Short mmCIF file of C-alpha atoms and ligand atoms in Angstrom, two decimals:
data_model
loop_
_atom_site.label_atom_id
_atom_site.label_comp_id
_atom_site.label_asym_id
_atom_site.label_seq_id
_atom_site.Cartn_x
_atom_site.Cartn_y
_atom_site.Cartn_z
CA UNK A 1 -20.52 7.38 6.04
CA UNK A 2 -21.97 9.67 3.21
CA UNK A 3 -20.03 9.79 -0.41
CA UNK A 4 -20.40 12.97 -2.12
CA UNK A 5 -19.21 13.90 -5.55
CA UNK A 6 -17.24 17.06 -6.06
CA UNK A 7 -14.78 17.81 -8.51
CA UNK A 8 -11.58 19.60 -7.77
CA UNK A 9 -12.82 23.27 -7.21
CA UNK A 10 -14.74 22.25 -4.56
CA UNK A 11 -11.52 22.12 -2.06
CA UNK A 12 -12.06 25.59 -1.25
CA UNK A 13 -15.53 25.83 -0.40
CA UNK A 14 -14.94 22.47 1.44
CA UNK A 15 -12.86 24.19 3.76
CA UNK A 16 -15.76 26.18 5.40
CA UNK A 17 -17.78 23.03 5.53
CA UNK A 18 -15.78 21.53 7.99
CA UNK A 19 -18.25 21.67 11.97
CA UNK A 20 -16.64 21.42 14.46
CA UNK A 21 -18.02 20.91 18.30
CA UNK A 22 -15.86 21.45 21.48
CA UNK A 23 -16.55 19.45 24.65
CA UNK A 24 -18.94 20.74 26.74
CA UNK A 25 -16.07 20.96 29.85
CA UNK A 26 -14.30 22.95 27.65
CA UNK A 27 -11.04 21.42 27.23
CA UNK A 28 -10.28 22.59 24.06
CA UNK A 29 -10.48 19.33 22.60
CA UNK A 30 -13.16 18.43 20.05
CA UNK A 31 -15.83 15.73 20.75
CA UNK A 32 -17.65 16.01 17.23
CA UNK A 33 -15.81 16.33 13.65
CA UNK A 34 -16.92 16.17 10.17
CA UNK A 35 -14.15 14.85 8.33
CA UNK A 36 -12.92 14.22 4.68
CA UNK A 37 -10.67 11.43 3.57
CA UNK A 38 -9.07 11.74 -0.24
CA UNK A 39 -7.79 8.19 -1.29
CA UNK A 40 -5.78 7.28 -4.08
CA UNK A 41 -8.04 4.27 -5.45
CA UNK A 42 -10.95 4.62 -7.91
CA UNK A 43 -14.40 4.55 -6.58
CA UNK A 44 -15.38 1.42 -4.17
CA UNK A 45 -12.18 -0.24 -5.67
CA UNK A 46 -12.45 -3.75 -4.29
CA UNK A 47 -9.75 -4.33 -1.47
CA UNK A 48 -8.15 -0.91 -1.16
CA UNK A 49 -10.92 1.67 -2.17
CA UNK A 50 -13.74 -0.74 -0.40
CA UNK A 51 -10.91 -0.75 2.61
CA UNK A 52 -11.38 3.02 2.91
CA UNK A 53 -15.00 2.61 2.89
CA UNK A 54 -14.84 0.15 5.86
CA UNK A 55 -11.91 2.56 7.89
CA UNK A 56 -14.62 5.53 7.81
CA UNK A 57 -17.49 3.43 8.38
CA UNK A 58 -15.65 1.76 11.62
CA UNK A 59 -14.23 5.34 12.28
CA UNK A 60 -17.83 6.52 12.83
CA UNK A 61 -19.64 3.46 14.59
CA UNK A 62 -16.75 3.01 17.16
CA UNK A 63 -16.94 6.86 17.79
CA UNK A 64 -21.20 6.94 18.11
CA UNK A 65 -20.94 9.25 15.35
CA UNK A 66 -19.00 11.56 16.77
CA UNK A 67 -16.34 11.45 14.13
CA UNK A 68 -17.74 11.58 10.46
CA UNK A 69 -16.17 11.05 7.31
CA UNK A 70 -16.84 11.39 3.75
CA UNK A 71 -15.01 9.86 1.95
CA UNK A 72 -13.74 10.32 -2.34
CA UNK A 73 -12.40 8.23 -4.90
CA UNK A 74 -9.22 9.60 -6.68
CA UNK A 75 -9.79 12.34 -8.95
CA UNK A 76 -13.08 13.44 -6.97
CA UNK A 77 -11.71 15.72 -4.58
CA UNK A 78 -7.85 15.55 -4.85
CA UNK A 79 -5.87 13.61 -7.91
CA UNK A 80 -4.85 10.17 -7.14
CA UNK A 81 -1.32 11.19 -6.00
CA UNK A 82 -1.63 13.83 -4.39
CA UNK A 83 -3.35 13.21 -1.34
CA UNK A 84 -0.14 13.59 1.25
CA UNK A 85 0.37 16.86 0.04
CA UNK A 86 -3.10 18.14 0.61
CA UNK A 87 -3.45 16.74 3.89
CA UNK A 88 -0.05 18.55 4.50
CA UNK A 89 -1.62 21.67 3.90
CA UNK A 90 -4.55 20.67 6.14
CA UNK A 91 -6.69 21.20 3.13
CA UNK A 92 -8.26 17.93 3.76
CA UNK A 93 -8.09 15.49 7.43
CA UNK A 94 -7.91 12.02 6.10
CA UNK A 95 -6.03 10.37 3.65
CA UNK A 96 -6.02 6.43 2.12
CA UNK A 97 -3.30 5.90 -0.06
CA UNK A 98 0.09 4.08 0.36
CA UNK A 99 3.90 5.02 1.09
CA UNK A 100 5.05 3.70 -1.71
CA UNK A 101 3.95 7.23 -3.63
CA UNK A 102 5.63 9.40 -1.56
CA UNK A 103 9.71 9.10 -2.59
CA UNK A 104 9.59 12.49 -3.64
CA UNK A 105 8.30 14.44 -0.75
CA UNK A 106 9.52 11.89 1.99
CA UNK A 107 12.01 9.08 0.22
CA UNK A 108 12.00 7.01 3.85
CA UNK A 109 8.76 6.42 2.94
CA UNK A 110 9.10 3.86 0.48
CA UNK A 111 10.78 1.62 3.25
CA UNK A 112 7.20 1.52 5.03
CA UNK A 113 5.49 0.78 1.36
CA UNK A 114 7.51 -2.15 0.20
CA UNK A 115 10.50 -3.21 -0.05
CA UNK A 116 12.11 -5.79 -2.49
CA UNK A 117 12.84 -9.28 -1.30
CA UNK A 118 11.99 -7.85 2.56
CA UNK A 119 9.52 -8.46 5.40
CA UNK A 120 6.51 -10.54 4.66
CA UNK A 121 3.34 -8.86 6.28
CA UNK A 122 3.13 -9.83 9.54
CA UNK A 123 7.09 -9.78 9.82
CA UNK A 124 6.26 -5.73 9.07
CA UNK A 125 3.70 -5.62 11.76
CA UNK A 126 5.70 -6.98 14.02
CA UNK A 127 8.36 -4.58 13.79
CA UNK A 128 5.94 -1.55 13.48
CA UNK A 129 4.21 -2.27 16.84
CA UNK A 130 6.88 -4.02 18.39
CA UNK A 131 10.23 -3.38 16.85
CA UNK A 132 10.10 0.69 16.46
CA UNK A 133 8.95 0.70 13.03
CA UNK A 134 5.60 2.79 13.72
CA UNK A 135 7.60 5.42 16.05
CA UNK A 136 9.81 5.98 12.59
CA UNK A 137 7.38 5.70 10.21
CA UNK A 138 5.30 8.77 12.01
CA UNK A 139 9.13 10.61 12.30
CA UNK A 140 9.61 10.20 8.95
CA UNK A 141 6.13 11.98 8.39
CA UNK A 142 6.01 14.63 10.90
CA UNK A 143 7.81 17.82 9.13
CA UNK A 144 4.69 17.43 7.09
CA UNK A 145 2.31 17.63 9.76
CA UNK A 146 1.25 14.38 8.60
CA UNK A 147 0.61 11.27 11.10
CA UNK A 148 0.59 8.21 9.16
CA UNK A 149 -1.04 4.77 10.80
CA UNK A 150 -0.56 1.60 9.40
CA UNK A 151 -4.71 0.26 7.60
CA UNK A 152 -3.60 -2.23 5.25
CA UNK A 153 -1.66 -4.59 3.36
CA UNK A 154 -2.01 -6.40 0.11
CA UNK A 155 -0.50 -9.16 1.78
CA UNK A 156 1.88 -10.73 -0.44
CA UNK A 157 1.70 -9.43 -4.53
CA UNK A 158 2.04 -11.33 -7.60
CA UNK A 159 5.36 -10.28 -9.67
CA UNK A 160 2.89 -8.96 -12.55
CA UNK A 161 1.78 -9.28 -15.73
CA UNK A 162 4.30 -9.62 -18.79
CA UNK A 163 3.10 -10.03 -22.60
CA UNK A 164 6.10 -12.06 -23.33
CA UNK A 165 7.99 -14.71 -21.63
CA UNK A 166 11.11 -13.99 -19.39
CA UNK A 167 13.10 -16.96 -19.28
CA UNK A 168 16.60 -14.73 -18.21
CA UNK A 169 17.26 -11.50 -17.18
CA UNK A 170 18.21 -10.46 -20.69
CA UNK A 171 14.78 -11.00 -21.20
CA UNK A 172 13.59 -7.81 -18.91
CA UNK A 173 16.15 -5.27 -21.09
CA UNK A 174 14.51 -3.07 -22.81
CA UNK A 175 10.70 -3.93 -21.07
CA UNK A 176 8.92 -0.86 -20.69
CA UNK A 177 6.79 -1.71 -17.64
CA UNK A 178 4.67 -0.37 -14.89
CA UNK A 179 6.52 -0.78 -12.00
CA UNK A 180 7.04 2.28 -9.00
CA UNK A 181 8.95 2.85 -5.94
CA UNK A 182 12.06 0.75 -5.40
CA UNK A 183 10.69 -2.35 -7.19
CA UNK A 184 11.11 0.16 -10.27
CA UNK A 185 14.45 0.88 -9.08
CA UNK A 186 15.56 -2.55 -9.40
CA UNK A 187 14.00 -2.95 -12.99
CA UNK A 188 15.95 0.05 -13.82
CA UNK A 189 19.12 -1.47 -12.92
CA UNK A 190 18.02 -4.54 -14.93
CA UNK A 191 17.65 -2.61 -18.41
CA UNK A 192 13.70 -2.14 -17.72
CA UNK A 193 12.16 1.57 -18.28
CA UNK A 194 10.31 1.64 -15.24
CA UNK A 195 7.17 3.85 -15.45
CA UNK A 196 4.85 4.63 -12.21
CA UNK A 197 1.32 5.18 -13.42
CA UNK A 198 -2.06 5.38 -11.41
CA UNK A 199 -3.96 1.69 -11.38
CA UNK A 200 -7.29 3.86 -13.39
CA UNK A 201 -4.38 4.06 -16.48
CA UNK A 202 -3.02 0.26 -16.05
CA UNK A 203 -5.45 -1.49 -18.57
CA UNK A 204 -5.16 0.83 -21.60
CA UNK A 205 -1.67 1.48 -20.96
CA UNK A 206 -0.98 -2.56 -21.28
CA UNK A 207 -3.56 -3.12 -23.91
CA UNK A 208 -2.14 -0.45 -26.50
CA UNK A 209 1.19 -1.51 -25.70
CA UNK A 210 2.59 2.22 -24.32
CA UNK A 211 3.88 -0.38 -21.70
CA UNK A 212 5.02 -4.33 -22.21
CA UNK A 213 4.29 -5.43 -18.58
CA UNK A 214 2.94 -4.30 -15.65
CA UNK A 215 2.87 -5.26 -12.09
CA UNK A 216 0.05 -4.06 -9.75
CA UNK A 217 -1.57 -5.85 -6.65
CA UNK A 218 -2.46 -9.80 -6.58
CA UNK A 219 -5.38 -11.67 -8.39
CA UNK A 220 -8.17 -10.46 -6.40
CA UNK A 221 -7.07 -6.91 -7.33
CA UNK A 222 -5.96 -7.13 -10.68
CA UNK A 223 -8.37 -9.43 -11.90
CA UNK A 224 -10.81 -6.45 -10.89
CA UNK A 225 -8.76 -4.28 -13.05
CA UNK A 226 -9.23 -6.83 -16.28
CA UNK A 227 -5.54 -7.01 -16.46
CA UNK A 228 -5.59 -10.57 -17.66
CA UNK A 229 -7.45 -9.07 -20.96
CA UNK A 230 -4.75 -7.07 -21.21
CA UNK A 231 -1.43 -9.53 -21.12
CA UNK A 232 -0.93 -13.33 -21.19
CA UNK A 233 1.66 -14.53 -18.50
CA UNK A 234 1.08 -13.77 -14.87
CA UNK A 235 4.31 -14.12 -12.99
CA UNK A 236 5.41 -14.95 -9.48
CA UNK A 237 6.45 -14.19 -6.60
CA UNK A 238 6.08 -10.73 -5.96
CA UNK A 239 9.75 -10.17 -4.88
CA UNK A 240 9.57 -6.60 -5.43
CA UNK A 241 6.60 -6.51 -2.95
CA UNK A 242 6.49 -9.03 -0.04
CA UNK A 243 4.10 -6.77 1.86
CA UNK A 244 2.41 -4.06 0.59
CA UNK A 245 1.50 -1.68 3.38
CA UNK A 246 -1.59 1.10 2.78
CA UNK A 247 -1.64 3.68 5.22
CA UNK A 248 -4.28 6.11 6.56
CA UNK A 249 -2.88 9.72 6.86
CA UNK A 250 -4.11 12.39 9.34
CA UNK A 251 -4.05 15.97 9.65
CA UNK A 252 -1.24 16.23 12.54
CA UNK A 253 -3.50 19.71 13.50
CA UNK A 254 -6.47 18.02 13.08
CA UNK A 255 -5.60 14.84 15.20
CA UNK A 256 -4.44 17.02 17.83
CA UNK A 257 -8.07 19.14 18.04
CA UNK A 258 -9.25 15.43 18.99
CA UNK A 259 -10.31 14.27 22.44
CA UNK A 260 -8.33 11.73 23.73
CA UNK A 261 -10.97 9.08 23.88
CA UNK A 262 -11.43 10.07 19.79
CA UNK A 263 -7.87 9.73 19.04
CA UNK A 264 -7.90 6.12 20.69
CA UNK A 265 -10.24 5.54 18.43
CA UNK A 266 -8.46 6.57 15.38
CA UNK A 267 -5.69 4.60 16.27
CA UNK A 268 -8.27 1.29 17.35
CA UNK A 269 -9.69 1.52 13.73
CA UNK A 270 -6.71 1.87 11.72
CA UNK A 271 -5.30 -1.20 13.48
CA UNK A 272 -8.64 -3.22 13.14
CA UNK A 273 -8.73 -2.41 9.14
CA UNK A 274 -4.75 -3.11 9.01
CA UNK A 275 -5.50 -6.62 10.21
CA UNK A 276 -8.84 -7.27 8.66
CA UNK A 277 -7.95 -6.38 5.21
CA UNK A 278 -5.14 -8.81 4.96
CA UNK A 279 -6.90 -11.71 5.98
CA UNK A 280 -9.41 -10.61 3.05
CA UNK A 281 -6.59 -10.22 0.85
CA UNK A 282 -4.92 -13.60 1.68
CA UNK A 283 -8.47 -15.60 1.01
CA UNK A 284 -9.70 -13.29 -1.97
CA UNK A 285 -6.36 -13.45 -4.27
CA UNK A 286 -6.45 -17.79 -3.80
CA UNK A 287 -9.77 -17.55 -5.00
CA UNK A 288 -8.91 -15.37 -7.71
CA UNK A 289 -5.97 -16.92 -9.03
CA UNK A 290 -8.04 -19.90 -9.41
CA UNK A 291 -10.77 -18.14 -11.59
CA UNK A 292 -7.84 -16.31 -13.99
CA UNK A 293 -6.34 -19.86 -14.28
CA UNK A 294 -9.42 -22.14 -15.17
CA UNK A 295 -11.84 -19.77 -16.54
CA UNK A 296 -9.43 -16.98 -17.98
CA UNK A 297 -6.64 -19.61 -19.46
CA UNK A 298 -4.07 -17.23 -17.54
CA UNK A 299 -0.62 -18.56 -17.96
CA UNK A 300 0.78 -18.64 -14.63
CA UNK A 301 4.50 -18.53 -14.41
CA UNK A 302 7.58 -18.27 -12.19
CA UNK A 303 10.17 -16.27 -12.55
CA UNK A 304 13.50 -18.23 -12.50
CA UNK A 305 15.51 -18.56 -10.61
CA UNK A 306 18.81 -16.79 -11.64
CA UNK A 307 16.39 -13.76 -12.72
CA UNK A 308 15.17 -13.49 -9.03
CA UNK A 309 19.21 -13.92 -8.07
CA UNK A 310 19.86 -10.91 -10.43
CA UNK A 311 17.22 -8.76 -8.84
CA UNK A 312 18.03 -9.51 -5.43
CA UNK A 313 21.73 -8.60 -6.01
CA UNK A 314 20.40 -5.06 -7.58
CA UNK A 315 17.82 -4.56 -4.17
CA UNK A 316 20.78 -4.57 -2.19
CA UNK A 317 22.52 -2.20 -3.79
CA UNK A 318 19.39 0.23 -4.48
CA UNK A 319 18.51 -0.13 -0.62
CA UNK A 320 22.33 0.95 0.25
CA UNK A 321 21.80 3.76 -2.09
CA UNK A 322 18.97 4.88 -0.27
CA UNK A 323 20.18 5.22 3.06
CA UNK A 324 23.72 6.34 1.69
CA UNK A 325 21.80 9.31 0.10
CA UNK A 326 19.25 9.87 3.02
CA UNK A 327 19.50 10.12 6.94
CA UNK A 328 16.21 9.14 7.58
CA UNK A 329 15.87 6.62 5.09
CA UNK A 330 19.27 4.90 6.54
CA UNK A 331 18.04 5.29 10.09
CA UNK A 332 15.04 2.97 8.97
CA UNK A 333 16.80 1.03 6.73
CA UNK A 334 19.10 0.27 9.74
CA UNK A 335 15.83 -0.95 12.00
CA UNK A 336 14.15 -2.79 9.24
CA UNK A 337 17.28 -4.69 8.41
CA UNK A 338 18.35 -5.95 11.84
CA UNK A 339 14.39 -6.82 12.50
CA UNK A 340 14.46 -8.48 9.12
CA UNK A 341 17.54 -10.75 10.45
CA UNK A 342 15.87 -11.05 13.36
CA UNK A 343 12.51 -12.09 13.23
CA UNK A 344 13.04 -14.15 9.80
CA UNK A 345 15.96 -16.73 11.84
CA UNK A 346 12.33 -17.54 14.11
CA UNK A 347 9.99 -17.85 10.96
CA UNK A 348 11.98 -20.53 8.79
CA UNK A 349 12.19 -23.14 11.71
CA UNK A 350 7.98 -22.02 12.59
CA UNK A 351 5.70 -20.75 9.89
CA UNK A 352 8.19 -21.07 6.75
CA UNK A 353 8.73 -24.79 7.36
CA UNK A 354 5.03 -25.58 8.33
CA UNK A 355 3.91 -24.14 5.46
CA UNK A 356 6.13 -26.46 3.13
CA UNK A 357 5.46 -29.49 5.21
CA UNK A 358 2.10 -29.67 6.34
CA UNK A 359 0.79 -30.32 2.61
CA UNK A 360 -3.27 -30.83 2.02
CA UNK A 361 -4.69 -30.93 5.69
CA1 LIG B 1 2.35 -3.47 -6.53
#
């Protein structure tokens, strides 16, 4: 895996770059690519940027070589959110970024991102491998040209950080705060200006006080991002993301050049990081939390409970507005909500209740 630094003119001259090698029995598929992946993260961003790293590194060693990537921090090659649209135009093969950015373009997408009080991670998996989630998810994508495969998730995120208290939800009205996709929805709803800006902007944003809170990843991450410089009370749980899902997005054209012992591996590696990364997530943000509490004198808080009851009544009613206002976003909304039922009726009597039981092995 090679890094290379180019700034934003260089998308044209790119283009030519891109070698290409057909199989030698001539089947019109390709056996050797070069290949560029634009991500949304800054560079080598610990969990999601380093997460890209690992995708094209695996990418290449499970392939021999034969598929290469380079890959570039936001801003490098294509601006932070903008990376669907220039794989759209097949300007560009890979993409790492997450669905949660994409309301405008697709707005089913943000059901795949996250979605307020839903499906814990491995609740999501299931339903994308096993529940039709994955078939709709690349639906969703595919007037774009765009094939989208789950490589990542947070894992659960913290509610963020607030430089006040909230001890009721007429403590949120009037918050200007950092919050996107239907998380920021909900905030609306509750009297917060929601704003959606890239994590590079978080920190000075927070620290000038252009916003009052801000919600972003989990400890590991926004410890990273020196957010706990930047406000006082860290707040949980992440209701407004229970899973965060990153995806990797590829060229429809230029997935369908590949052999089909290539694409297998395209799909092999995206499933490998998608699993790998949340384990690293899970163990990374305990550790974390830890540090921010005893060495940063973070004040760790939870968000009471009537507050959670008042944004849980406004998720309903922005997820109904969705899929009132969307086919495919109620066609997935449908799937994810009867998997939801489903899968979460076999978690509280297994995982849910061992978890509050078992204590301090
Ligand atoms: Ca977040």
């Amino acid at each position: 895996m090679r890094r290379r630094n180019f700034l934003y003119g260089g998308l044209g001259a790119l283009a030519s770059c891109s070698q290409t090698e057909e199989s030698p029995q001539s089947t019109g598929s390709l056996e050797q690519v070069k290949w560029r992946m634009g991500t949304s993260w800054p560079p080598n961003f610990p969990g999601h940027g380093t997460s890209a790293n690992r995708l094209a590194q695996r990418l290449e060693e499970l392939s021999g070589g034969r598929i290469e990537v380079s890959v570039f921090a936001a801003g490098e090659l294509v601006p932070a959110l903008e990376i669907l649209d220039v794989v759209s135009r097949g300007q560009i093969e890979l993409g790492h970024s997450a669905p949660i950015y994409w309301r405008g373009q697709i707005p089913a997408a943000q059901l795949f991102g996250s979605v307020p009080f839903g499906m814990l991670p491995n609740e999501f998996n299931s339903w994308l491998y096993f529940g039709g989630g994955l078939e709709l998810w690349q639906e969703a994508y595919s007037p774009l040209g765009v094939i989208p495969f789950p490589a990542g998730n947070t894992g659960s995120q913290m509610g963020g950080w607030f430089n006040r208290e909230i001890n009721s939800a007429e403590d949120l009205n009037g918050l200007k705060m950092r919050i996107p996709g239907l998380g920021g929805e909900v905030m609306r709803r509750a009297g917060v200006l929601p704003v959606s800006i890239p994590v590079g902007e978080i920190y000075t944003a927070l620290q000038t006080g252009t916003i009052d809170a801000t919600e972003w990843v989990g400890p590991y991450n926004d410890m990273a991002a020196g957010l706990h410089e930047a406000a006082e009370y860290y707040y949980y749980p992440g209701w407004q993301e229970p899973s965060g899902a990153l995806e990797c997005l590829v060229s429809m054209e230029a997935y369908n050049s590949l052999s089909e012992e290539l694409k297998v591996i395209v799909r092999t590696a995206c499933i490998a990081e998608n699993d790998y990364i949340l384990s690293e997530f899970n163990a990374r943000n305990q550790r974390a939390l830890k540090t921010l509490i005893e060495e940063h004198g973070v004040q760790l808080r939870r968000f009471p409970d009537d507050v959670l009851e008042v944004l849980r009544g406004f998720s309903a009613e922005v997820l109904e507005n969705l899929a009132a206002e969307d086919p495919m976003s109620s066609k997935v909304y449908e799937s994810y909500k009867a998997f939801a039922t489903e899968i979460g009726s076999w978690l509280r009597i297994t995982e849910g209740l061992i978890t509050n039981i078992r204590g301090t092995p």
